[in-house]
Structures are given as C-alpha cells and as structure tokens.
Short mmCIF file of C-alpha atoms and ligand atoms in Angstrom, two decimals:
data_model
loop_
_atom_site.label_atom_id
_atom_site.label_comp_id
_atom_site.label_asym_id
_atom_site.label_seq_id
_atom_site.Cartn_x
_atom_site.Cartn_y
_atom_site.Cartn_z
CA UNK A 164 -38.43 -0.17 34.77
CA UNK A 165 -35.02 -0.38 32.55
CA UNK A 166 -32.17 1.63 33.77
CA UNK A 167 -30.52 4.13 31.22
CA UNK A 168 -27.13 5.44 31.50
CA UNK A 169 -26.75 8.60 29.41
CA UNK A 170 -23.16 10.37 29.29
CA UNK A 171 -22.78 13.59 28.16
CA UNK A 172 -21.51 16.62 28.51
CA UNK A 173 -24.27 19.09 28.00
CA UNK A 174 -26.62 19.71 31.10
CA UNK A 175 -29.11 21.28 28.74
CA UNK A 176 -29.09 17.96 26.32
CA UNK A 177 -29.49 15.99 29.05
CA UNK A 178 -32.11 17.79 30.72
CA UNK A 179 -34.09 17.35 27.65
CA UNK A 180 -33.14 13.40 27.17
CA UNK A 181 -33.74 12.36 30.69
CA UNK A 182 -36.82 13.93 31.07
CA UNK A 183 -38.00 12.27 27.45
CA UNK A 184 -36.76 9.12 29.26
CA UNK A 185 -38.41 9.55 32.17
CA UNK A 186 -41.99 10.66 30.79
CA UNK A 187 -42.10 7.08 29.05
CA UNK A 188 -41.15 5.14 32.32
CA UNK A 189 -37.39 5.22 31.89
CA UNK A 190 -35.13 5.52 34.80
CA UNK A 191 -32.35 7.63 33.59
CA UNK A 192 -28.90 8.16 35.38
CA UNK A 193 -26.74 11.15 34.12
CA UNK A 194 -23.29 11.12 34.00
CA UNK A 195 -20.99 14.34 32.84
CA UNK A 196 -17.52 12.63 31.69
CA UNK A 197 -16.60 9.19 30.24
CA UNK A 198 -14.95 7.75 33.29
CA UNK A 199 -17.48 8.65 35.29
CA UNK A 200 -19.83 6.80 32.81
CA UNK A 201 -17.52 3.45 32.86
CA UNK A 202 -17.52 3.34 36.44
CA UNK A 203 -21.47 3.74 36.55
CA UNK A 204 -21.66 1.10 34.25
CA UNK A 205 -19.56 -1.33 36.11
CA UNK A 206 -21.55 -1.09 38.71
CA UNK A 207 -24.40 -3.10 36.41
CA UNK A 208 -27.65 -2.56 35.91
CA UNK A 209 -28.15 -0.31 32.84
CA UNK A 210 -30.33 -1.73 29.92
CA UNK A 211 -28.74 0.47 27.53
CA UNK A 212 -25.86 3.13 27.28
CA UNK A 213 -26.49 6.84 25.59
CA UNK A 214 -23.10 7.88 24.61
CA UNK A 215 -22.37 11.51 23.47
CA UNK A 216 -18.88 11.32 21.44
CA UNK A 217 -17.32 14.78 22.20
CA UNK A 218 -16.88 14.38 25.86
CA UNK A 219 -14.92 16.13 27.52
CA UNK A 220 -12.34 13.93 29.27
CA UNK A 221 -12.23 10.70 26.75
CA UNK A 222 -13.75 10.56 23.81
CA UNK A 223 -17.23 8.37 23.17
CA UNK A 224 -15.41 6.14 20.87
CA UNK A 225 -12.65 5.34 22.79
CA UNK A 226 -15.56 4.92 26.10
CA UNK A 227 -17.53 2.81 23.59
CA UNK A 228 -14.51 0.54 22.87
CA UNK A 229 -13.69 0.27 26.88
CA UNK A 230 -17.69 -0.86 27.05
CA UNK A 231 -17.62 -3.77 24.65
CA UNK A 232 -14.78 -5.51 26.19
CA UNK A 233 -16.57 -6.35 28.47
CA UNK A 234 -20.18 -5.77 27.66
CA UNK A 235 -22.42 -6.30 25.13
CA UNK A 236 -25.13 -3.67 26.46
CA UNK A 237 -26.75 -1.63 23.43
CA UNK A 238 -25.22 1.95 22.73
CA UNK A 239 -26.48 4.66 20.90
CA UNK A 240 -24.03 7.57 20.08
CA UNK A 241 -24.98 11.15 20.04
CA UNK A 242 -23.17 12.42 17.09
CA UNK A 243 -22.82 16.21 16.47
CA UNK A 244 -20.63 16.11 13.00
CA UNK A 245 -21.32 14.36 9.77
CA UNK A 246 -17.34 12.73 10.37
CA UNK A 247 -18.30 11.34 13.51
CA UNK A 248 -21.70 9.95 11.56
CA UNK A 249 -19.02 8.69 8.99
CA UNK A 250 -16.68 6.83 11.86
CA UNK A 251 -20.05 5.54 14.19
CA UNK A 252 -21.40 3.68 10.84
CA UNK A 253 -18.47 3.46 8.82
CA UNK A 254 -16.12 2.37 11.43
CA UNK A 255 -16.84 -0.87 13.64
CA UNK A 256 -17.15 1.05 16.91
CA UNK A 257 -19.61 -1.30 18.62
CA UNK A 258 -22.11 0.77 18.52
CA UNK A 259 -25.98 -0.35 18.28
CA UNK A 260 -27.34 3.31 16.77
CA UNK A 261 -26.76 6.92 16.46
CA UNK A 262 -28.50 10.03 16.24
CA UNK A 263 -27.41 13.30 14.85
CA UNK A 264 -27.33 16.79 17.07
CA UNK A 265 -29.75 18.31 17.06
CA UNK A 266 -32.36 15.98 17.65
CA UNK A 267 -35.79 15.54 18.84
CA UNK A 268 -35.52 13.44 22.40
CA UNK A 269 -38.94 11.80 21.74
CA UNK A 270 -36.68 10.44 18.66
CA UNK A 271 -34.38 9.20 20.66
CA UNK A 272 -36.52 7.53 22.98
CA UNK A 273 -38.32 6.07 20.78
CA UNK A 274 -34.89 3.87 19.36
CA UNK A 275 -34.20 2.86 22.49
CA UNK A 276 -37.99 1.50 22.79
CA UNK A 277 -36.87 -0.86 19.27
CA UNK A 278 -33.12 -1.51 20.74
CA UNK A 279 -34.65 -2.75 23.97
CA UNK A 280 -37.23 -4.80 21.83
CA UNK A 281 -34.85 -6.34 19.31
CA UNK A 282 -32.41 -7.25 22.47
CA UNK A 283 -35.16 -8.80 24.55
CA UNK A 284 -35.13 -12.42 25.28
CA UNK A 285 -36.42 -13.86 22.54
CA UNK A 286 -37.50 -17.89 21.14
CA UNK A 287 -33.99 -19.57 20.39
CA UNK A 288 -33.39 -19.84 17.16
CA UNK A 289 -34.27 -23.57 15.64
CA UNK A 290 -37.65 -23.68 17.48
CA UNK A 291 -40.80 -23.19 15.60
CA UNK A 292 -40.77 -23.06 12.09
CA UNK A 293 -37.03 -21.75 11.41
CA UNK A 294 -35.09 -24.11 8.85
CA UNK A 295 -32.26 -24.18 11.72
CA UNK A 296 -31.91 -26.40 14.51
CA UNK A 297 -29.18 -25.59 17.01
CA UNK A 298 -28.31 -28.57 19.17
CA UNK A 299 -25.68 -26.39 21.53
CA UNK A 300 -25.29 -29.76 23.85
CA UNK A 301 -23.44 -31.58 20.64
CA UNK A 302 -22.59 -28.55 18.88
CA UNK A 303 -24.41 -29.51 16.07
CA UNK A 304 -26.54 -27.40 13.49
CA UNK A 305 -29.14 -29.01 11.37
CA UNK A 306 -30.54 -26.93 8.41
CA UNK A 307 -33.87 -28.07 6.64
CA UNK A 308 -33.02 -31.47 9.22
CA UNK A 309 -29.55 -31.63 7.51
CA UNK A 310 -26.91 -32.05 9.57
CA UNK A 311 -23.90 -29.17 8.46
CA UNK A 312 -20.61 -30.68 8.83
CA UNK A 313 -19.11 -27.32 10.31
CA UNK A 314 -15.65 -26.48 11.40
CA UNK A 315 -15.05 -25.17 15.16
CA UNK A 316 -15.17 -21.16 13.40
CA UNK A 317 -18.33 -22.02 11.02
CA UNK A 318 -20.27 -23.44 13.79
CA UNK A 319 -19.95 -20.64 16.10
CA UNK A 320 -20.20 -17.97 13.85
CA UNK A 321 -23.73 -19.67 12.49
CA UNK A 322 -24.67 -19.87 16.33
CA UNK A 323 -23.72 -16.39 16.89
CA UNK A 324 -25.89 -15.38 13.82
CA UNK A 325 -28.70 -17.26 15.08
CA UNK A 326 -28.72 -16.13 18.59
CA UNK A 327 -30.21 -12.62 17.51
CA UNK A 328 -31.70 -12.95 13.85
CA UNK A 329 -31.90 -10.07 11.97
CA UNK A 330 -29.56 -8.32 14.00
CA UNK A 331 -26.38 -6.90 11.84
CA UNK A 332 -23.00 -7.91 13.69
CA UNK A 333 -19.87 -6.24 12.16
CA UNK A 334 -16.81 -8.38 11.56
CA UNK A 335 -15.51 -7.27 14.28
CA UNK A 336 -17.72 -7.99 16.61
CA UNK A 337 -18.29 -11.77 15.48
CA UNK A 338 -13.95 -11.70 15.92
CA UNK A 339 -14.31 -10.83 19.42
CA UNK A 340 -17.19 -13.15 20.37
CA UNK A 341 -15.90 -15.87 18.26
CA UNK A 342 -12.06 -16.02 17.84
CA UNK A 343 -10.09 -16.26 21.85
CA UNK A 344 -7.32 -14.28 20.33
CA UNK A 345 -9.53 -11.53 18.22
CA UNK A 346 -6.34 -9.34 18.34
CA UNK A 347 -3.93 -11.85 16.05
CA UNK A 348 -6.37 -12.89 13.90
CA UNK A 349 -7.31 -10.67 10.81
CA UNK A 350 -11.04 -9.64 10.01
CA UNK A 351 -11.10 -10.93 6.54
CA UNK A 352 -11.12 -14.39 7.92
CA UNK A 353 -14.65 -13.79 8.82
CA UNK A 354 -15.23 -13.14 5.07
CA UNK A 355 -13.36 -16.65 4.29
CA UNK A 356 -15.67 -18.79 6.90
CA UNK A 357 -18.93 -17.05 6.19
CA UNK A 358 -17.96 -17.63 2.31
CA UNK A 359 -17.54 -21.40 3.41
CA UNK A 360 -20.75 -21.29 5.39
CA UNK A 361 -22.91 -19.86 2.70
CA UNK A 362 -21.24 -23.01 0.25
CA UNK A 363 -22.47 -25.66 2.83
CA UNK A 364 -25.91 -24.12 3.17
CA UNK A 365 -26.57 -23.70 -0.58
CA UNK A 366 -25.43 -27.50 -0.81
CA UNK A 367 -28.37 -28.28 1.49
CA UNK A 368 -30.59 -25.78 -0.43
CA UNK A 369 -30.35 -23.63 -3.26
CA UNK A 370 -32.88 -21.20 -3.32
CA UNK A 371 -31.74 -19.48 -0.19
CA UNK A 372 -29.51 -16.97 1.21
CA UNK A 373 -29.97 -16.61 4.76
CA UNK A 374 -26.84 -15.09 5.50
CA UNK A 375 -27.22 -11.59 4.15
CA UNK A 376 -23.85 -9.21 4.23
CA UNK A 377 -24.17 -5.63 5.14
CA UNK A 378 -21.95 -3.60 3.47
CA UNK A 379 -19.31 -1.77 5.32
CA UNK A 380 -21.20 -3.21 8.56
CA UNK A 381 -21.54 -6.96 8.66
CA UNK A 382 -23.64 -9.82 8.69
CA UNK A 383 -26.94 -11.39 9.55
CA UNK A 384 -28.88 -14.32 9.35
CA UNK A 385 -32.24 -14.68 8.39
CA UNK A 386 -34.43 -17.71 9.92
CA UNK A 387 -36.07 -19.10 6.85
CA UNK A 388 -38.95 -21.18 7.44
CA UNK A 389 -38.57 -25.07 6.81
CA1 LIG B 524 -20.46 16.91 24.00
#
C-alpha cells in the first residue's frame, strides 16, 4: 500500500484529499507546516509528496527545493493562484505536477495513480526493441548497434534520459543529477551537450529525433525501435 505524505495547511482540504486517498487504498499521512513535512519525509517511506505552496511557516517552493536535494520522490503542488501555476511550470521547481484550488480530490488521486505508474520500476532502457543499448559496466551507449563516441557530460545525460523515457527532466534537474558542482556550472550548457548529442545521433541516423525539447521545461528521450 504506497505511503502519501500530503502537507498542507487546510484541515478541510485535507480531510477531503486523504480520505480520496484512502478510499483507493492509499495510506495518507497529514502534515500541517513545511518542517513538519521535511522531517516526515526524512524519516522515508513516502511514495510521493502532496505539497500545498502557501503554507504557513515556509513556503512549498522553498520545501520543494529542500526535497530534491536530496530526493527524487514525485511532488505534486497544490496551487491556489494562476502566479504560482506560472512559477510551478514556468519555473524549474522540481516539481512532478500541479493542480489548481479548487479541485476535485478524485482528480488528484487519480495523477498520483499515473505519477506512481510512470515512476515504477520499469525494463531498462536498451532491452527489447529500443534502438539504444546502455552498457553502464563500460559506459558505453550503442544506438541502432553503433557505438556513440560520447564525452563524460553526453554520456550521462543520454543515460539519464534513458533511465525514465518519456519522462520530461528540466535543465535543471539533469545539472543536479549530472554535473558534481550543479551550482558553478550554468544551465545553458545542457543546451550545448544535448545540441552535441542530437549531432552524433543524427550521424548514426537521420530520420530521427529522439531527444525531444520541452519548451520552458526540458528534455526527453524517446526509445525508438531498431
Ligand atoms: Ca495553504
């Protein structure tokens, strides 16, 4: 049974969200204030984090941003105002989704059912009938059998990508999972080595763009069959 944290303020919101949870076999832990939230969280266990972003002691953002230093659990934000919309999609939060107050809990439960989905454990990219072929052990990446000649940055970007197809990761979350130093690098080097990437893999073949860029989010791979 998958753990959920919610945090939020509002005992009548999440009233309404934990019982939604609970109904479809959810356990759901409620916590009122953002700290109280981190230290739930660091005591493990939670599938997935419901963040509200008005809180009352820190805000969401700022709890969210605590989160993915260390974790790379799914969030959803509760947004009540079209600016904080604007800053949970515009801005590279680390956030997985958002809903808008008000909004139906049966909603709401029903993205975490795909978040959980798209996050479970799933075939590792390269096996079955995907043109890649990560060989982690040599740090090597075939594509349609051709070996890439990558640099350190190109290769684990492209394994990052391939870990969780389709998913969209924002430049800066490939800068914290890739680069050591995230903090002294800029995010448009992302844009260079992906540009660099995308050269090497239209050298191999032509007709196909499996890196797709998400504008104002981030990039994704797609496994094209061989
Ligand atoms: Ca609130």
């Amino acid at each position: 049974m998958p753990s959920i944290l919610l945090i939020e303020d509002e005992a009548a919101i999440a009233d309404a969200v934990g019982y939604a949870l609970e109904t479809e076999g959810f356990e759901c832990r409620w916590c009122q204030l953002g700290r109280e939230g981190l230290d739930a969280l660091a005591g493990g266990g939670y599938a997935l984090v419901i963040l509200d972003v008005g809180l009352p002691d820190i805000s969401g953002f700022e709890v969210c941003k605590t989160i993915r230093r260390s974790s790379e659990v799914p969030i959803i934000f509760l947004t009540a105002r079209a600016e904080e919309v604007d800053r949970v999609v515009g801005l590279e939060i680390g956030g997985d989704d958002y809903v808008s107050k008000p909004f139906s809990p049966r909603e709401l439960v029903a993205r975490v059912k795909v978040i959980l989905r798209r996050v479970a454990p799933r075939e590792p990219a390269g096996s079955g009938d995907s043109a890649f072929d990560i060989d982690v052990a040599k740090a090597q990446i075939r594509y349609h059998g051709q070996l890439l000649e990558l640099t350190q940055y190109e290769y684990l970007i492209l394994k990052l990508l391939l870990q969780q197809p389709q998913r969209v990761f924002s430049r800066a979350q490939i800068m914290d999972r890739v680069w050591q130093a995230p903090e002294t690098s800029l995010e448009r080097v992302v844009d260079t080595h992906i540009k660099s990437l995308r050269a090497k893999l239209r050298a191999v073949n032509n007709d196909m763009e499996p890196i797709k860029t998400h504008r104002g989010l981030g990039y994704s791979i797609r496994l094209a069959p061989s």
